[in-house]
Short mmCIF file of C-alpha atoms in Angstrom, two decimals:
data_model
loop_
_atom_site.label_atom_id
_atom_site.label_comp_id
_atom_site.label_asym_id
_atom_site.label_seq_id
_atom_site.Cartn_x
_atom_site.Cartn_y
_atom_site.Cartn_z
CA UNK A 1 7.43 228.16 243.56
CA UNK A 2 6.31 231.10 241.46
CA UNK A 3 4.06 229.06 239.21
CA UNK A 4 2.22 227.46 242.11
CA UNK A 5 -0.82 229.35 243.36
CA UNK A 6 -1.71 229.96 246.99
CA UNK A 7 -3.77 227.13 248.54
CA UNK A 8 -3.10 224.77 245.65
CA UNK A 9 -0.31 222.86 247.39
CA UNK A 10 -1.25 219.31 248.36
CA UNK A 11 -0.14 217.85 251.70
CA UNK A 12 1.72 215.01 249.99
CA UNK A 13 3.94 217.25 247.86
CA UNK A 14 7.51 217.62 249.10
CA UNK A 15 7.80 221.25 250.16
CA UNK A 16 10.85 223.28 249.09
CA UNK A 17 13.68 223.67 251.60
CA UNK A 18 12.78 227.33 252.05
CA UNK A 19 9.35 226.35 253.40
CA UNK A 20 10.94 224.07 255.98
CA UNK A 21 13.31 226.78 257.15
CA UNK A 22 10.38 229.20 257.51
CA UNK A 23 8.55 226.55 259.58
CA UNK A 24 11.37 226.80 262.14
CA UNK A 25 10.89 230.56 262.25
CA UNK A 26 7.11 230.24 262.65
CA UNK A 27 7.73 227.79 265.50
CA UNK A 28 10.03 230.24 267.31
CA UNK A 29 7.51 233.04 266.84
CA UNK A 30 4.69 230.86 268.20
CA UNK A 31 6.86 229.89 271.20
CA UNK A 32 7.59 233.58 271.73
CA UNK A 33 3.86 234.45 271.57
CA UNK A 34 3.00 231.73 274.11
CA UNK A 35 5.68 232.99 276.50
CA UNK A 36 4.04 236.42 276.21
CA UNK A 37 0.65 234.94 277.07
CA UNK A 38 -0.88 235.14 273.60
CA UNK A 39 -3.16 232.18 272.77
CA UNK A 40 -4.09 232.81 269.14
CA UNK A 41 -2.54 234.51 266.12
CA UNK A 42 -3.16 235.01 262.40
CA UNK A 43 -1.17 234.54 259.21
CA UNK A 44 -0.29 238.22 259.20
CA UNK A 45 0.48 238.20 262.94
CA UNK A 46 2.75 235.22 262.48
CA UNK A 47 4.56 236.72 259.50
CA UNK A 48 4.82 240.30 260.67
CA UNK A 49 7.88 240.25 262.96
CA UNK A 50 9.57 237.80 260.59
CA UNK A 51 9.04 239.97 257.51
CA UNK A 52 6.83 237.49 255.62
CA UNK A 53 3.44 238.31 254.06
CA UNK A 54 0.25 236.62 255.30
CA UNK A 55 -0.06 234.96 251.87
CA UNK A 56 3.39 233.42 252.33
CA UNK A 57 2.51 232.06 255.78
CA UNK A 58 -0.79 230.59 254.54
CA UNK A 59 0.86 229.02 251.52
CA UNK A 60 3.66 227.49 253.60
CA UNK A 61 1.31 225.93 256.15
CA UNK A 62 -1.05 224.70 253.38
CA UNK A 63 1.63 222.17 252.39
CA UNK A 64 0.83 220.29 255.56
CA UNK A 65 -2.90 220.78 256.08
CA UNK A 66 -5.51 223.26 257.24
CA UNK A 67 -4.75 224.67 260.69
CA UNK A 68 -6.67 227.95 260.96
CA UNK A 69 -10.05 228.27 262.66
CA UNK A 70 -12.64 230.66 261.14
CA UNK A 71 -12.94 233.78 263.25
CA UNK A 72 -10.09 232.68 265.53
CA UNK A 73 -7.01 232.13 263.41
CA UNK A 74 -4.31 229.79 264.65
CA UNK A 75 -4.31 228.47 268.20
CA UNK A 76 -0.64 228.72 269.25
CA UNK A 77 -0.67 225.69 271.57
CA UNK A 78 -2.26 223.64 268.79
CA UNK A 79 0.06 224.74 265.97
CA UNK A 80 3.31 224.33 267.94
CA UNK A 81 3.10 220.50 268.26
CA UNK A 82 1.95 220.29 264.62
CA UNK A 83 5.08 222.09 263.41
CA UNK A 84 7.31 220.13 265.80
CA UNK A 85 5.78 216.96 264.38
CA UNK A 86 6.58 218.06 260.83
CA UNK A 87 10.13 219.07 261.75
CA UNK A 88 10.60 215.85 263.72
CA UNK A 89 11.36 217.63 267.00
CA UNK A 90 8.27 216.27 268.76
CA UNK A 91 10.63 213.61 270.16
CA UNK A 92 14.04 213.98 271.83
CA UNK A 93 17.14 213.47 269.66
CA UNK A 94 20.41 212.22 271.10
CA UNK A 95 23.22 214.00 269.26
CA UNK A 96 26.93 213.22 268.91
CA UNK A 97 29.56 215.93 268.59
CA UNK A 98 32.91 215.36 266.93
CA UNK A 99 35.57 217.84 268.02
CA UNK A 100 36.00 219.18 271.55
CA UNK A 101 37.87 222.34 270.58
CA UNK A 102 36.81 225.89 271.44
CA UNK A 103 33.70 225.98 269.25
CA UNK A 104 32.69 222.46 270.27
CA UNK A 105 32.96 223.27 273.97
CA UNK A 106 31.04 226.48 273.46
CA UNK A 107 28.26 224.59 271.67
CA UNK A 108 28.10 222.12 274.56
CA UNK A 109 27.09 225.05 276.74
CA UNK A 110 24.61 226.46 274.23
CA UNK A 111 21.14 226.39 275.83
CA UNK A 112 19.20 226.63 272.58
CA UNK A 113 19.69 222.99 271.57
CA UNK A 114 18.12 221.33 274.62
CA UNK A 115 15.19 223.76 274.46
CA UNK A 116 14.22 222.33 271.06
CA UNK A 117 14.73 218.69 272.02
CA UNK A 118 18.38 218.12 271.09
CA UNK A 119 20.58 216.49 273.73
CA UNK A 120 24.31 216.13 273.08
CA UNK A 121 25.08 212.74 274.65
CA UNK A 122 28.65 212.08 273.52
CA UNK A 123 31.67 214.05 272.33
CA UNK A 124 34.49 212.49 270.32
CA UNK A 125 38.04 213.73 269.95
CA UNK A 126 41.53 212.38 269.28
CA UNK A 127 43.33 214.58 271.82
CA UNK A 128 44.44 212.38 274.72
CA UNK A 129 44.36 215.38 277.08
CA UNK A 130 40.60 215.70 276.52
CA UNK A 131 39.48 212.07 276.17
CA UNK A 132 37.89 210.73 279.35
CA UNK A 133 36.95 214.18 280.62
CA UNK A 134 33.38 215.34 281.17
CA UNK A 135 32.59 218.76 279.64
CA UNK A 136 29.28 220.46 280.47
CA UNK A 137 28.07 217.09 281.71
CA UNK A 138 28.98 215.27 278.50
CA UNK A 139 31.56 212.46 278.31
CA UNK A 140 34.45 212.85 275.84
CA UNK A 141 35.33 209.58 274.05
CA UNK A 142 38.15 208.63 271.72
CA UNK A 143 36.98 208.90 268.11
CA UNK A 144 37.80 205.20 267.76
CA UNK A 145 34.87 204.43 270.09
CA UNK A 146 32.44 206.15 267.69
CA UNK A 147 30.69 203.05 266.35
CA UNK A 148 30.27 201.49 269.81
CA UNK A 149 28.83 204.61 271.46
CA UNK A 150 26.61 205.52 268.49
CA UNK A 151 25.06 202.05 268.57
CA UNK A 152 24.65 202.02 272.36
CA UNK A 153 23.03 205.46 272.49
CA UNK A 154 20.95 205.10 269.32
CA UNK A 155 22.48 208.28 267.88
CA UNK A 156 21.36 209.28 264.36
CA UNK A 157 22.55 212.90 264.25
CA UNK A 158 26.02 214.37 264.67
CA UNK A 159 27.71 217.76 264.60
CA UNK A 160 31.13 218.12 263.01
CA UNK A 161 33.18 220.74 264.83
CA UNK A 162 36.69 219.89 263.64
CA UNK A 163 39.19 221.84 261.48
CA UNK A 164 38.32 222.07 257.78
CA UNK A 165 41.07 219.64 256.77
CA UNK A 166 39.68 216.88 259.00
CA UNK A 167 35.98 217.35 258.20
CA UNK A 168 35.63 215.03 255.19
CA UNK A 169 37.39 212.13 256.91
CA UNK A 170 35.18 212.54 259.97
CA UNK A 171 32.06 212.72 257.78
CA UNK A 172 32.97 209.49 255.96
CA UNK A 173 33.45 207.72 259.28
CA UNK A 174 30.10 209.02 260.59
CA UNK A 175 28.34 207.74 257.49
CA UNK A 176 29.98 204.32 257.90
CA UNK A 177 28.78 204.29 261.52
CA UNK A 178 25.18 204.69 260.33
CA UNK A 179 24.56 208.36 261.10
CA UNK A 180 21.64 209.80 259.09
CA UNK A 181 22.07 213.55 259.56
CA UNK A 182 25.19 215.72 259.85
CA UNK A 183 25.41 219.35 260.91
CA UNK A 184 28.74 220.66 259.67
CA UNK A 185 30.32 223.65 261.42
CA UNK A 186 33.66 223.18 259.65
CA UNK A 187 34.13 225.94 257.07
CA UNK A 188 34.27 223.54 254.13
CA UNK A 189 31.73 221.75 251.91
CA UNK A 190 31.68 218.01 252.58
CA UNK A 191 30.60 215.40 250.05
CA UNK A 192 28.22 212.74 251.34
CA UNK A 193 26.16 209.93 249.85
CA UNK A 194 22.57 210.80 248.89
CA UNK A 195 21.25 208.75 251.80
CA UNK A 196 22.73 211.09 254.41
CA UNK A 197 21.36 214.55 255.07
CA UNK A 198 23.76 217.37 255.70
CA UNK A 199 23.42 221.02 256.67
CA UNK A 200 26.35 223.40 256.71
CA UNK A 201 26.38 226.21 259.26
CA UNK A 202 27.77 229.51 258.05
CA UNK A 203 27.70 232.08 260.83
CA UNK A 204 28.81 234.88 258.49
CA UNK A 205 25.46 234.71 256.68
CA UNK A 206 23.72 236.30 259.64
CA UNK A 207 26.21 239.16 259.63
CA UNK A 208 25.58 239.71 255.92
CA UNK A 209 21.87 240.08 256.58
CA UNK A 210 22.77 242.78 259.06
CA UNK A 211 25.10 244.73 256.78
CA UNK A 212 22.44 244.70 254.07
CA UNK A 213 20.03 246.47 256.44
CA UNK A 214 22.67 248.91 257.69
CA UNK A 215 23.75 249.83 254.17
CA UNK A 216 20.15 250.07 252.93
CA UNK A 217 19.29 252.49 255.70
CA UNK A 218 22.26 254.66 254.83
CA UNK A 219 21.40 254.62 251.12
CA UNK A 220 17.71 255.00 251.78
CA UNK B 1 5.34 237.46 247.28
CA UNK B 2 2.74 235.14 245.78
CA UNK B 3 0.87 237.91 244.02
CA UNK B 4 3.97 239.28 242.33
CA UNK B 5 4.87 237.74 238.99
CA UNK B 6 8.33 236.71 237.89
CA UNK B 7 10.33 239.49 236.24
CA UNK B 8 7.90 242.20 237.38
CA UNK B 9 9.97 243.30 240.38
CA UNK B 10 11.51 246.74 239.98
CA UNK B 11 15.05 247.41 241.21
CA UNK B 12 13.83 250.15 243.57
CA UNK B 13 11.35 247.94 245.45
CA UNK B 14 12.52 246.77 248.87
CA UNK B 15 12.96 243.02 248.54
CA UNK B 16 11.57 240.71 251.24
CA UNK B 17 13.98 239.45 253.91
CA UNK B 18 13.81 235.97 252.42
CA UNK B 19 15.31 237.27 249.15
CA UNK B 20 18.24 238.80 251.02
CA UNK B 21 18.93 235.58 252.89
CA UNK B 22 18.88 233.66 249.60
CA UNK B 23 21.37 236.20 248.15
CA UNK B 24 23.85 235.06 250.82
CA UNK B 25 23.33 231.46 249.75
CA UNK B 26 23.78 232.33 246.06
CA UNK B 27 27.00 234.13 246.98
CA UNK B 28 28.37 231.08 248.82
CA UNK B 29 27.43 228.85 245.90
CA UNK B 30 29.15 231.21 243.42
CA UNK B 31 32.26 231.30 245.63
CA UNK B 32 32.17 227.49 245.75
CA UNK B 33 31.87 227.28 241.94
CA UNK B 34 34.82 229.63 241.46
CA UNK B 35 36.96 227.58 243.85
CA UNK B 36 36.12 224.56 241.68
CA UNK B 37 37.22 226.39 238.54
CA UNK B 38 33.76 227.03 237.09
CA UNK B 39 33.43 230.41 235.34
CA UNK B 40 29.74 230.56 234.44
CA UNK B 41 26.47 229.16 235.76
CA UNK B 42 22.72 229.39 235.16
CA UNK B 43 19.65 230.06 237.29
CA UNK B 44 19.02 226.35 237.58
CA UNK B 45 22.70 225.61 238.23
CA UNK B 46 22.76 228.23 240.97
CA UNK B 47 19.58 226.98 242.60
CA UNK B 48 20.13 223.25 242.24
CA UNK B 49 22.40 222.43 245.20
CA UNK B 50 20.46 224.92 247.33
CA UNK B 51 17.07 223.39 246.54
CA UNK B 52 15.63 226.48 244.82
CA UNK B 53 13.95 226.49 241.39
CA UNK B 54 15.45 228.45 238.48
CA UNK B 55 12.35 230.70 238.54
CA UNK B 56 13.07 231.55 242.18
CA UNK B 57 16.69 232.44 241.43
CA UNK B 58 15.70 234.61 238.44
CA UNK B 59 13.00 236.39 240.41
CA UNK B 60 15.32 237.05 243.36
CA UNK B 61 18.09 238.52 241.21
CA UNK B 62 15.55 240.56 239.18
CA UNK B 63 15.01 242.76 242.24
CA UNK B 64 18.45 244.19 241.67
CA UNK B 65 18.87 244.24 237.90
CA UNK B 66 19.61 242.09 234.90
CA UNK B 67 22.78 240.01 235.31
CA UNK B 68 22.50 237.09 232.90
CA UNK B 69 24.13 237.02 229.44
CA UNK B 70 22.24 235.38 226.55
CA UNK B 71 23.78 232.03 225.71
CA UNK B 72 26.22 232.27 228.63
CA UNK B 73 24.22 232.64 231.82
CA UNK B 74 25.83 234.29 234.82
CA UNK B 75 29.56 234.98 234.93
CA UNK B 76 30.54 233.96 238.48
CA UNK B 77 33.33 236.52 238.87
CA UNK B 78 30.94 239.23 237.70
CA UNK B 79 27.97 238.27 239.89
CA UNK B 80 29.99 237.81 243.11
CA UNK B 81 30.94 241.51 243.51
CA UNK B 82 27.39 242.52 242.52
CA UNK B 83 25.90 240.46 245.35
CA UNK B 84 28.59 241.59 247.79
CA UNK B 85 27.72 245.16 246.84
CA UNK B 86 24.03 244.55 247.54
CA UNK B 87 24.76 242.83 250.86
CA UNK B 88 27.24 245.56 251.81
CA UNK B 89 30.18 243.19 252.17
CA UNK B 90 32.15 244.70 249.29
CA UNK B 91 33.97 246.66 252.01
CA UNK B 92 35.55 245.48 255.28
CA UNK B 93 33.50 245.84 258.48
CA UNK B 94 35.12 246.28 261.86
CA UNK B 95 32.99 244.39 264.40
CA UNK B 96 32.78 244.60 268.19
CA UNK B 97 32.02 241.58 270.35
CA UNK B 98 30.48 241.86 273.80
CA UNK B 99 31.14 238.84 276.01
CA UNK B 100 34.39 236.88 276.12
CA UNK B 101 32.90 233.66 277.47
CA UNK B 102 33.17 230.24 275.82
CA UNK B 103 31.00 231.01 272.80
CA UNK B 104 32.59 234.45 272.35
CA UNK B 105 36.10 233.00 272.40
CA UNK B 106 35.06 230.28 269.99
CA UNK B 107 33.61 232.86 267.59
CA UNK B 108 36.89 234.82 267.76
CA UNK B 109 38.54 231.77 266.25
CA UNK B 110 35.83 231.23 263.63
CA UNK B 111 37.41 231.60 260.19
CA UNK B 112 34.16 232.21 258.31
CA UNK B 113 33.78 235.85 259.40
CA UNK B 114 37.06 237.20 258.05
CA UNK B 115 36.51 235.35 254.77
CA UNK B 116 33.39 237.46 254.12
CA UNK B 117 34.94 240.76 255.19
CA UNK B 118 34.13 240.88 258.91
CA UNK B 119 37.00 241.66 261.27
CA UNK B 120 36.41 241.50 265.04
CA UNK B 121 38.53 244.42 266.28
CA UNK B 122 37.51 244.66 269.95
CA UNK B 123 36.02 242.45 272.65
CA UNK B 124 34.28 243.83 275.73
CA UNK B 125 33.71 242.11 279.04
CA UNK B 126 33.27 242.96 282.72
CA UNK B 127 35.40 240.11 284.07
CA UNK B 128 38.63 241.59 285.43
CA UNK B 129 40.46 238.31 284.82
CA UNK B 130 39.85 238.70 281.08
CA UNK B 131 40.11 242.47 280.56
CA UNK B 132 43.47 243.52 279.15
CA UNK B 133 44.14 240.11 277.61
CA UNK B 134 44.51 239.47 273.89
CA UNK B 135 42.44 236.50 272.60
CA UNK B 136 42.96 235.26 269.04
CA UNK B 137 44.75 238.54 268.37
CA UNK B 138 41.90 240.70 269.64
CA UNK B 139 42.16 243.03 272.64
CA UNK B 140 39.66 242.59 275.49
CA UNK B 141 38.45 245.92 276.93
CA UNK B 142 36.30 246.76 279.92
CA UNK B 143 32.70 247.28 278.82
CA UNK B 144 32.98 250.81 280.24
CA UNK B 145 35.39 251.65 277.42
CA UNK B 146 32.76 250.79 274.80
CA UNK B 147 31.95 254.31 273.59
CA UNK B 148 35.62 255.31 273.35
CA UNK B 149 36.72 252.23 271.39
CA UNK B 150 33.66 252.20 269.12
CA UNK B 151 34.31 255.81 268.14
CA UNK B 152 38.06 255.30 267.66
CA UNK B 153 37.62 252.18 265.49
CA UNK B 154 34.54 253.38 263.58
CA UNK B 155 32.58 250.29 264.62
CA UNK B 156 28.97 250.08 263.45
CA UNK B 157 28.25 246.39 264.04
CA UNK B 158 28.41 244.32 267.22
CA UNK B 159 27.78 240.76 268.34
CA UNK B 160 26.15 240.11 271.70
CA UNK B 161 27.52 236.92 273.25
CA UNK B 162 26.48 237.37 276.88
CA UNK B 163 24.02 235.42 279.08
CA UNK B 164 20.32 235.94 278.29
CA UNK B 165 19.73 238.03 281.42
CA UNK B 166 22.40 240.57 280.44
CA UNK B 167 21.52 240.85 276.74
CA UNK B 168 18.94 243.67 276.84
CA UNK B 169 21.12 245.91 278.99
CA UNK B 170 24.08 245.38 276.68
CA UNK B 171 21.89 246.07 273.63
CA UNK B 172 20.63 249.36 275.09
CA UNK B 173 24.19 250.46 275.77
CA UNK B 174 25.27 249.51 272.23
CA UNK B 175 22.44 251.57 270.76
CA UNK B 176 23.39 254.55 272.91
CA UNK B 177 26.98 254.19 271.65
CA UNK B 178 25.76 254.59 268.06
CA UNK B 179 25.91 251.00 266.83
CA UNK B 180 23.67 250.39 263.79
CA UNK B 181 23.51 246.60 263.60
CA UNK B 182 23.45 243.94 266.30
CA UNK B 183 23.89 240.19 265.92
CA UNK B 184 22.43 238.57 269.01
CA UNK B 185 23.68 235.13 270.04
CA UNK B 186 22.00 235.32 273.47
CA UNK B 187 18.99 232.97 273.55
CA UNK B 188 16.48 235.78 274.15
CA UNK B 189 14.61 238.28 271.99
CA UNK B 190 15.89 241.83 272.54
CA UNK B 191 13.81 244.96 271.95
CA UNK B 192 15.55 247.72 269.99
CA UNK B 193 14.54 251.05 268.45
CA UNK B 194 13.45 250.93 264.79
CA UNK B 195 16.66 252.67 263.74
CA UNK B 196 18.85 249.73 264.78
CA UNK B 197 18.92 246.48 262.85
CA UNK B 198 19.09 243.24 264.74
CA UNK B 199 19.44 239.59 263.79
CA UNK B 200 19.05 236.77 266.30
CA UNK B 201 21.12 233.63 265.81
CA UNK B 202 19.38 230.38 266.72
CA UNK B 203 21.71 227.44 266.14
CA UNK B 204 18.96 224.90 266.84
CA UNK B 205 17.20 225.92 263.61
CA UNK B 206 19.87 224.18 261.56
CA UNK B 207 19.38 220.99 263.55
CA UNK B 208 15.64 221.15 262.95
CA UNK B 209 16.22 221.32 259.21
CA UNK B 210 18.23 218.15 259.56
CA UNK B 211 15.66 216.22 261.61
CA UNK B 212 12.99 217.14 259.07
CA UNK B 213 15.04 215.42 256.35
CA UNK B 214 15.88 212.42 258.50
CA UNK B 215 12.25 211.90 259.52
CA UNK B 216 10.97 212.48 255.97
CA UNK B 217 13.32 209.83 254.64
CA UNK B 218 12.08 207.33 257.25
CA UNK B 219 8.43 208.13 256.51
CA UNK B 220 8.97 208.18 252.77
#
């Protein structure tokens, strides 16, 4: 990234992961601006609350095209669908969840997923006390029904919310069932074939960002 | 960031937020390498699985000093405490949680916090059915006892796990009680004085990173 100059990125280059994760943040900021009645913004306006420079914002968006208007900046309502299109959230995604334990149930009630187009349509477990129940409006199936339900619902994305020891076995089964993306909440790194995308969620990272700021302020 | 050249960062400059969030990822990768018995690594080795270039890794670490050894690279066991020191997680942090609902209870059982030095020592709620109980080994107090418990336990960091409508009120009360850092799981942006650090957790962002990869693969 350091050797590449601002504006020189071509739309057909594959952007680094970090750019994609900043796109999500830009999207949230744009959604926030729209809720507050703001119609346009600038590279510096978009980066400011997020702690990114205007040059960074411009460079990130330049991977995908030219979106600013001279004398106006970015039109929020225009840029939001562009970013959703890039991220693939311009359509709805049915999502499967494996594991109906405490964290799984809590995530079923998490409002942030549906707001961005993710709908959990099936939960899988192996606990007979849970199978057949409906939690937060979502049916719990036996894990053995995975392939059948995934095919019927056209599910391509799944969340793993099982204990660390069970995560790899679940992941292998998901891959065999044709899943293309896996979000892993289990506190363990899972190995997957190249053809399947995986993201691990580590909630402690957010706390670390906080302690850095707290410690810096004390030192500072 | 784009105008600053590799290696030119001075240790006393305040690094951008993005650098700090990458430090957390480098730390996890180093911890992963150590678990797998690897003693040393390089800038490219550290960045590879994370999708960052070796130049990016070098530039990020250069904010804080010079850690590589000629002909060896980075010694994992040496770099881990350095990064923990920068992030402030070289000590234990007692953490308060406000809200003992589904997500709160699930987070109490989340193993990833303790592993990085975060210990939830008190939970606060206003539901009389929950107050006085012990969940996952943690005492639930009435929210009115906040100031007393925070002072007694020396708590500086709190997680907000309450409904969106209650989040701002809880945040104001936490600030008044002397908290310095707030991790907000409520799906709403909270306004805080400059002196308090806040991080919002948006679990849908991870899913968006996944759909980007899935869609890119289909397009590609």
